[in-house]
PDB file of C-alpha atoms in Angstrom:
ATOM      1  CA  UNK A   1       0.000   0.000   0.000  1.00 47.00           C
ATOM      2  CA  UNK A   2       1.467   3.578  -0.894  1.00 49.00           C
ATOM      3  CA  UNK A   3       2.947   5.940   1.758  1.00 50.00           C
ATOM      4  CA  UNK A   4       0.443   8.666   2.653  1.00 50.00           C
ATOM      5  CA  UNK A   5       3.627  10.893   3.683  1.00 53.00           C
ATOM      6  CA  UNK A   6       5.323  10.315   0.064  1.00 53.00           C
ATOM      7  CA  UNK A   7       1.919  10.265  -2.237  1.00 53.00           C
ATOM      8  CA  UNK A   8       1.653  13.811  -0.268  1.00 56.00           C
ATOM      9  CA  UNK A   9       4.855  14.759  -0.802  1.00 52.00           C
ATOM     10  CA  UNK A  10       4.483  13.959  -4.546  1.00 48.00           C
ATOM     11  CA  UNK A  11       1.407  16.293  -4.994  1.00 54.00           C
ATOM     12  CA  UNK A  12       3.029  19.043  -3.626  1.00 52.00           C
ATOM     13  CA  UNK A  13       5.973  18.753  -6.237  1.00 55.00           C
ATOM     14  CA  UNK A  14       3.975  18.345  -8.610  1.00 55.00           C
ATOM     15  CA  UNK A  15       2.098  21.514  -7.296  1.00 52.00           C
ATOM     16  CA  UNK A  16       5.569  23.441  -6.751  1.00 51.00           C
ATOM     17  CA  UNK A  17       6.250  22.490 -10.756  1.00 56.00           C
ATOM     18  CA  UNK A  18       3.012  24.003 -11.951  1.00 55.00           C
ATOM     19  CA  UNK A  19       3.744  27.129 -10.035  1.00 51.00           C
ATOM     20  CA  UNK A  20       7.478  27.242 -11.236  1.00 55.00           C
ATOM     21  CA  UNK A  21       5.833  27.188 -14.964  1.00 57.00           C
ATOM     22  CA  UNK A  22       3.506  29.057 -13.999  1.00 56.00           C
ATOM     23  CA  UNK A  23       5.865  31.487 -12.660  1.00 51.00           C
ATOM     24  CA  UNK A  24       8.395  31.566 -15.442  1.00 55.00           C
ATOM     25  CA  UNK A  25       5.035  32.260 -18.287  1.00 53.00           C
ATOM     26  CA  UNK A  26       4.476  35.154 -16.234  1.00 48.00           C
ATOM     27  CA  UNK A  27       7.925  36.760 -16.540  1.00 53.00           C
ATOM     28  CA  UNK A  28       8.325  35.897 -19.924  1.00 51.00           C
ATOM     29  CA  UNK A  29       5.265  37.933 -20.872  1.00 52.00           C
ATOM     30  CA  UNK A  30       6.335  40.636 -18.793  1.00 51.00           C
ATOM     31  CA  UNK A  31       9.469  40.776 -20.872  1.00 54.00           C
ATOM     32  CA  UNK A  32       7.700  40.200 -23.987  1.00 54.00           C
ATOM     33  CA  UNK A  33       5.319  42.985 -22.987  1.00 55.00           C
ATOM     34  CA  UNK A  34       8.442  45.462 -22.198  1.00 62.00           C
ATOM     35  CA  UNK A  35       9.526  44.730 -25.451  1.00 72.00           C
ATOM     36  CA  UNK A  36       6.470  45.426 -27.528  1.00 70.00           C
ATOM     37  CA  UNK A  37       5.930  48.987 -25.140  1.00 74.00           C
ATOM     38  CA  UNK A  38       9.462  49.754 -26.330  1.00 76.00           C
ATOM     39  CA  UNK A  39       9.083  49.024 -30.257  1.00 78.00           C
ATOM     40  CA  UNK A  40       5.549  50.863 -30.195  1.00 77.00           C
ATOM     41  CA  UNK A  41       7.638  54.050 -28.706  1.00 81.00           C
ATOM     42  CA  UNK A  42      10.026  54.095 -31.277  1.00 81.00           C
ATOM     43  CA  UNK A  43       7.605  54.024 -34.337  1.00 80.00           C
ATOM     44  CA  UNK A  44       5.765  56.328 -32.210  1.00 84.00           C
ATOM     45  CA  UNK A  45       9.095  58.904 -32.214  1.00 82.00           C
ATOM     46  CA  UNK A  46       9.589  57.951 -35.877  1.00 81.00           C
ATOM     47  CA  UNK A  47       6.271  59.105 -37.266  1.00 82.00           C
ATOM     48  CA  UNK A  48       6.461  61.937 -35.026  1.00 83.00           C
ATOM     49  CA  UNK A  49       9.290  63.257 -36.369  1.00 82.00           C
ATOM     50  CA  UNK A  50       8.325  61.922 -40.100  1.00 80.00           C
ATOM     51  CA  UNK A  51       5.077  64.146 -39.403  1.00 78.00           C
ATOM     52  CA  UNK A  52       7.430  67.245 -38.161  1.00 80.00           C
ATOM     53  CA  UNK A  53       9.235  67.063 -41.169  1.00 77.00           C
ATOM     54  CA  UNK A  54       6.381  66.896 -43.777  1.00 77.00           C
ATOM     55  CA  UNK A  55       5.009  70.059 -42.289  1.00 73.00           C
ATOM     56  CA  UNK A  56       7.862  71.805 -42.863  1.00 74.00           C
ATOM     57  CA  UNK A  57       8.017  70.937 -45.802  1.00 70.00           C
ATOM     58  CA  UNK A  58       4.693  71.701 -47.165  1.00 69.00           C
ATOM     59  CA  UNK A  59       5.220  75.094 -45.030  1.00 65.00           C
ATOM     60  CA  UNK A  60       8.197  75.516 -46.670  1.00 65.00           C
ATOM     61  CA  UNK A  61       6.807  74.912 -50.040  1.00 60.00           C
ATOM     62  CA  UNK A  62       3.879  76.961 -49.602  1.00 58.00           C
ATOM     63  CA  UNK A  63       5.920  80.263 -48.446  1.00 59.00           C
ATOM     64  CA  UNK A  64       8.817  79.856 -51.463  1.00 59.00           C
ATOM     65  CA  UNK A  65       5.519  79.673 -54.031  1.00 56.00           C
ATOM     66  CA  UNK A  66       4.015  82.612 -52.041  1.00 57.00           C
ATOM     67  CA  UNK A  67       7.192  84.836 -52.809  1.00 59.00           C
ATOM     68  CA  UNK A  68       7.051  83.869 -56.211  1.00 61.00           C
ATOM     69  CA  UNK A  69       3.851  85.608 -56.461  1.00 61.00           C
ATOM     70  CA  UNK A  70       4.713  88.128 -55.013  1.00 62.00           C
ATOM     71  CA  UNK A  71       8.053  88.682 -57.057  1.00 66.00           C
ATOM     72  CA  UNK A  72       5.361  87.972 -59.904  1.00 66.00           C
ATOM     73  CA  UNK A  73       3.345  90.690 -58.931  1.00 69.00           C
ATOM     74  CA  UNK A  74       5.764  93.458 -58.501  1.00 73.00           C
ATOM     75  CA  UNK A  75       6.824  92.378 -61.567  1.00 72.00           C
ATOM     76  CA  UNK A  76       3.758  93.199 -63.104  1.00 77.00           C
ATOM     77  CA  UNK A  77       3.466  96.157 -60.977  1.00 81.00           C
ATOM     78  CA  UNK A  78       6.886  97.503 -62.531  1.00 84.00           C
ATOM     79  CA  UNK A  79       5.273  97.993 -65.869  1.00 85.00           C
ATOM     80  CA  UNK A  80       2.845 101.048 -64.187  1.00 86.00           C
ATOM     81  CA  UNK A  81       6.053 102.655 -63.858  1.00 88.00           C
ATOM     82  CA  UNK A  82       7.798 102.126 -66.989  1.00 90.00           C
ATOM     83  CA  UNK A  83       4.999 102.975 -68.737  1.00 90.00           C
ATOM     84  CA  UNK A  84       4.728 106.487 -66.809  1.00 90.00           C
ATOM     85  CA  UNK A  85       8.019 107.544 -67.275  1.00 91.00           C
ATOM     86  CA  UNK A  86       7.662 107.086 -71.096  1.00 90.00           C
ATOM     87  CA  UNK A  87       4.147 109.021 -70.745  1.00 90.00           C
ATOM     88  CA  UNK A  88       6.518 111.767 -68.878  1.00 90.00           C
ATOM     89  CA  UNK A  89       9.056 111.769 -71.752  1.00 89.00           C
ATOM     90  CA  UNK A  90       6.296 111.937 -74.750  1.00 88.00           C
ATOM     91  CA  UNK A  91       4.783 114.614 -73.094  1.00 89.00           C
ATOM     92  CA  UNK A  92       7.399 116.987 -72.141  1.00 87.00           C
ATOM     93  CA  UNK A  93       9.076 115.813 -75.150  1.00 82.00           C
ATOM     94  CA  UNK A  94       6.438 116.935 -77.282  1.00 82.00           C
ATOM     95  CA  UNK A  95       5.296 120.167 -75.009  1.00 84.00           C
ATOM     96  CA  UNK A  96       8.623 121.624 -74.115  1.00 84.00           C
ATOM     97  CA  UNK A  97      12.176 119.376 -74.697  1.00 82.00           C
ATOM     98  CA  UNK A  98      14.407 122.118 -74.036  1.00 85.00           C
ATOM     99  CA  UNK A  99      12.982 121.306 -70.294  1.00 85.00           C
ATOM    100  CA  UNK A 100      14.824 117.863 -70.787  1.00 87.00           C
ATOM    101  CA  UNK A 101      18.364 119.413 -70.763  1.00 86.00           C
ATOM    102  CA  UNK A 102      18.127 120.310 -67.436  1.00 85.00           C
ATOM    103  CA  UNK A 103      17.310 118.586 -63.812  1.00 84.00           C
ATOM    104  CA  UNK A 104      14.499 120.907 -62.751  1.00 81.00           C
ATOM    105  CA  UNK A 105      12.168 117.847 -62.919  1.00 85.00           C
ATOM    106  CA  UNK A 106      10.852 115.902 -60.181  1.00 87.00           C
ATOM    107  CA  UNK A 107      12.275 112.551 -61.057  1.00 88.00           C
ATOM    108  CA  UNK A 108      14.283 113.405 -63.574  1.00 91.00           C
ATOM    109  CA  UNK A 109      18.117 113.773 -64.244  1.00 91.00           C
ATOM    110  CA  UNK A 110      19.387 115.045 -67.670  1.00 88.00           C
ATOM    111  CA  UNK A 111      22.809 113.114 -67.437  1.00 88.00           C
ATOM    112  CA  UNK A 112      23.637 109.971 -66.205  1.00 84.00           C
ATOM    113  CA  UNK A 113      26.631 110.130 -62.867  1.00 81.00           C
ATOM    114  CA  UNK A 114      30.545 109.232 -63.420  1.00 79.00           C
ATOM    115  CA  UNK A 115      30.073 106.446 -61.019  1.00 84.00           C
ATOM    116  CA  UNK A 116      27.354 103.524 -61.173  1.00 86.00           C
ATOM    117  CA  UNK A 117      24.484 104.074 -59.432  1.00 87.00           C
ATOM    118  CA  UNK A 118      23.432 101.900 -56.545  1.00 89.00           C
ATOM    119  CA  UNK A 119      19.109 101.947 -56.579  1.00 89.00           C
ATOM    120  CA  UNK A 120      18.957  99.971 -53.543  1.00 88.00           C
ATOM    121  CA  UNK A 121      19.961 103.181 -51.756  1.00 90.00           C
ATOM    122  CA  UNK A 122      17.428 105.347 -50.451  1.00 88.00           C
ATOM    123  CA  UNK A 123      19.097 108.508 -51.511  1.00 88.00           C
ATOM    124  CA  UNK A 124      19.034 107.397 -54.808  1.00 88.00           C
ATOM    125  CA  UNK A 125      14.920 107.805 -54.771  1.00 91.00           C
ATOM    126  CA  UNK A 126      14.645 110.780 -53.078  1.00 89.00           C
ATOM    127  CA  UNK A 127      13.266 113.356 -56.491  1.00 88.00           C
ATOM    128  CA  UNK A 128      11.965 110.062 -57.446  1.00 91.00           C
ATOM    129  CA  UNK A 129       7.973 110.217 -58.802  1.00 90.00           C
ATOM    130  CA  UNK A 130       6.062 108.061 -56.567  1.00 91.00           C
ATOM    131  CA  UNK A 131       2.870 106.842 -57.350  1.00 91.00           C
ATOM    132  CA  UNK A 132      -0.452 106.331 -55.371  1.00 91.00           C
ATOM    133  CA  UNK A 133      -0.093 102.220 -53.811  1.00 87.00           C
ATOM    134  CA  UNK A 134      -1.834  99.914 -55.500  1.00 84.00           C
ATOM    135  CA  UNK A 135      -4.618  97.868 -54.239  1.00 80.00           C
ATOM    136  CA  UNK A 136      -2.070  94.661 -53.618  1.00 80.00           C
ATOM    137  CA  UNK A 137       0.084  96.334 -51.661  1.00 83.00           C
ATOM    138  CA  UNK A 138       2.872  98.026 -54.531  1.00 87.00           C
ATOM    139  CA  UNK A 139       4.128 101.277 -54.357  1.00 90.00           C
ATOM    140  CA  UNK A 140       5.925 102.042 -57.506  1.00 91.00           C
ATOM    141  CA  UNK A 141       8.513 104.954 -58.152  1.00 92.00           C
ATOM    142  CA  UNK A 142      10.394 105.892 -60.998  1.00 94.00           C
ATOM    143  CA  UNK A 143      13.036 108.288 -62.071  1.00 93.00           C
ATOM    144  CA  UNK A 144      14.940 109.100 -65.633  1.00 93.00           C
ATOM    145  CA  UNK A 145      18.134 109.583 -66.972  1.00 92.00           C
ATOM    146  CA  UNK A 146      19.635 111.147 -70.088  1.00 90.00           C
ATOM    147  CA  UNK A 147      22.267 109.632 -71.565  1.00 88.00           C
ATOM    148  CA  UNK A 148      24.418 112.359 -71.316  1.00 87.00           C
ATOM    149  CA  UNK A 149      27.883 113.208 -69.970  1.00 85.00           C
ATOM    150  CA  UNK A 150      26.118 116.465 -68.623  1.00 85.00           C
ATOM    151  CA  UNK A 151      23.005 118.883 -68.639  1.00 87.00           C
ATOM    152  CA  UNK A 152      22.591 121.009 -71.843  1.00 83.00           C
ATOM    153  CA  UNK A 153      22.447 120.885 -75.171  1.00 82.00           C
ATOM    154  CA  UNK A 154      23.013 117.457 -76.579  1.00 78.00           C
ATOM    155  CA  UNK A 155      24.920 119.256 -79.283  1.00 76.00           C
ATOM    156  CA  UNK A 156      27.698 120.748 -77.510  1.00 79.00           C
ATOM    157  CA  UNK A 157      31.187 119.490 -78.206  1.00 77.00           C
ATOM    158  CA  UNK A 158      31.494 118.524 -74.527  1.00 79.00           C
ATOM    159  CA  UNK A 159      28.435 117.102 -73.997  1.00 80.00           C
ATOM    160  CA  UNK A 160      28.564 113.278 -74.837  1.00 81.00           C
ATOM    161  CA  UNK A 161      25.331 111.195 -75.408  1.00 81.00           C
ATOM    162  CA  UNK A 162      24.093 108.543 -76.708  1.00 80.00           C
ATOM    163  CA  UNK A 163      21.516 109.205 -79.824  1.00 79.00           C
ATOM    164  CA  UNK A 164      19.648 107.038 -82.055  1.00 77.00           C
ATOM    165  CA  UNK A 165      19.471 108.599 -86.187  1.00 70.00           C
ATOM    166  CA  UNK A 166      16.170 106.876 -86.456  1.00 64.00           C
ATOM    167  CA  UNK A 167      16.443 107.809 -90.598  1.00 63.00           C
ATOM    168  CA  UNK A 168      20.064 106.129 -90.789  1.00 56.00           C
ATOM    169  CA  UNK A 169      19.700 103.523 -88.209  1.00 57.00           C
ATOM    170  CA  UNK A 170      22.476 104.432 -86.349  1.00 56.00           C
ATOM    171  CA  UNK A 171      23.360 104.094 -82.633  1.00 59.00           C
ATOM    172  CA  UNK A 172      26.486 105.873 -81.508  1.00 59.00           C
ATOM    173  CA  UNK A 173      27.667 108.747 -78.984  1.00 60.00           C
ATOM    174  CA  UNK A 174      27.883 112.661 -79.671  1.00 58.00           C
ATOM    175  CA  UNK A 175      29.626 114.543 -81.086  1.00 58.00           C
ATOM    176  CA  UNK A 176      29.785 112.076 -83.803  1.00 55.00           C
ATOM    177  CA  UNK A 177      28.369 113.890 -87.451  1.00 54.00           C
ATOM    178  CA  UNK A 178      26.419 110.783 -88.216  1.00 48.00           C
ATOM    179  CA  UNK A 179      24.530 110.973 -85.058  1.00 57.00           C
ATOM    180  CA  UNK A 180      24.454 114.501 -83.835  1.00 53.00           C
ATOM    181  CA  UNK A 181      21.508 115.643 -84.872  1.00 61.00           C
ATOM    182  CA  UNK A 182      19.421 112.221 -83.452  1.00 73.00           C
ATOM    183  CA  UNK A 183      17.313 111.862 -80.665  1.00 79.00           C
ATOM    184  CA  UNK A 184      19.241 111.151 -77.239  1.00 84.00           C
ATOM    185  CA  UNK A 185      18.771 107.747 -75.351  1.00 86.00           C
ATOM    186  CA  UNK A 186      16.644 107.839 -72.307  1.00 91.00           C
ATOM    187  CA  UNK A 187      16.969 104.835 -69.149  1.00 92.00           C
ATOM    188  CA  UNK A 188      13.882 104.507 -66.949  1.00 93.00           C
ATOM    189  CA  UNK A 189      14.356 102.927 -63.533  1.00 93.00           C
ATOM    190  CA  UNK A 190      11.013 101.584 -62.157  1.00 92.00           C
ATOM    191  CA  UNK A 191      10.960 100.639 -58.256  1.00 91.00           C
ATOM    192  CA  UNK A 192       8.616  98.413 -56.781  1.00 90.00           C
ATOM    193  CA  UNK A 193       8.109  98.232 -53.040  1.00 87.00           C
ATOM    194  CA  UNK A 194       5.653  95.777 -52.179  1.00 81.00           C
ATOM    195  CA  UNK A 195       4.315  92.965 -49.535  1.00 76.00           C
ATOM    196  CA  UNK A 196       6.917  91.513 -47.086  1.00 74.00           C
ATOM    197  CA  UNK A 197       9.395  93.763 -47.747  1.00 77.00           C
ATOM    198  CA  UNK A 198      10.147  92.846 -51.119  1.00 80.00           C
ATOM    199  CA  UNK A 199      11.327  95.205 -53.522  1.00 84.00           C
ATOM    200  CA  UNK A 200      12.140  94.550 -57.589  1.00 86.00           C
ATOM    201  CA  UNK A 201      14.133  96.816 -60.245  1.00 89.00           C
ATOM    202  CA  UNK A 202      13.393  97.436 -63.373  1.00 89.00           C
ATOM    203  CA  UNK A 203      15.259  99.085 -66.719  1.00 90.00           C
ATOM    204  CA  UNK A 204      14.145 100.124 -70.059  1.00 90.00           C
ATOM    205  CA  UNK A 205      16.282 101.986 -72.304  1.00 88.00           C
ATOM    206  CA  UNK A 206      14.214 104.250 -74.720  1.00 84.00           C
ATOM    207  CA  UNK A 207      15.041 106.986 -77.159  1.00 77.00           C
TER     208      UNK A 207
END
């Protein structure tokens, strides 16, 4: 007949095993738990920071095309004051040249300097002729040159300019007797400040 003592102490082995199993499953899901908590907060980090960087992005994207419109747009705005400094020209041209040989018009200069102008400098714009801001934002300014050595006469022997003979086809500078008698060159400077602080040049060379 079996020992009570050793059929109990058998049971409670057996029970001591199961436990021990028992026991062990429960730490290896812990560590397969600490694990899967670790892995989730990395992809979390990663599509944190993916997300961080597509915003920038698309912010960045959206500001460079928003300065293209608005280098578009003073661009566009530039051609109100090309287009008024010829209107200035035909006019006085037509009314009163003689006015043209001197500098006793706002915005205007009836030579060109001995050094190169820089237009980003305020100074520059002072007699400028400003005109009324636009709707968007642009306020556009012009000014005129002559291309001449000085003010006067385009036909004095001093006086160097650049003419166009519009009957010979001819560009060259005075006192030259092919071109003498010609009409003198004329470079408009249009200025555009507008939104943001942008600000755009613009040139046109017209006789």
């Amino acid at each position: 007949m079996p020992n009570a003592t050793s059929s109990s102490n058998f049971i409670k082995q057996r029970q001591a095993s199961s436990l021990n199993r028992r026991a062990d499953g429960l730490k290896a899901i812990g560590r397969q738990d600490g694990i899967v908590l670790l892995i989730a907060l990395v992809v979390l980090v990663a599509m944190t920071l993916a997300g961080i960087a597509m915003v920038r992005q698309i912010t960045s994207g959206v500001g460079i095309a928003g300065n293209i419109g608005f280098r578009q747009n003073a661009l566009t705005a530039s051609d109100l004051g090309i287009e008024s400094g010829r209107s200035f020209l035909n006019t006085i041209s037509t009314s009163n040249p003689t006015v043209l040989e001197s500098d006793n018009l706002p915005g205007y200069y009836a030579s060109w300097p001995s050094t190169p102008i820089d237009f980003t400098k305020p100074a520059i714009w002072a007699n400028a002729t400003t005109l009324p801001t636009d709707s968007t934002g642009n306020t556009v300014s012009y000014i005129v040159h002559r291309m001449c050595s000085s003010a006067g006469s385009r036909t004095l022997p001093t006086n160097q300019c650049v003419l166009q003979d519009s009957t010979a086809g001819i560009v060259g500078v005075s006192p030259v007797e092919l071109v003498k008698n010609g009409q003198p060159f004329y470079r408009i400077t249009a200025r555009v400040q507008g939104v943001r602080g942008s600000t755009t040049f613009v040139q046109v060379m017209e006789y």
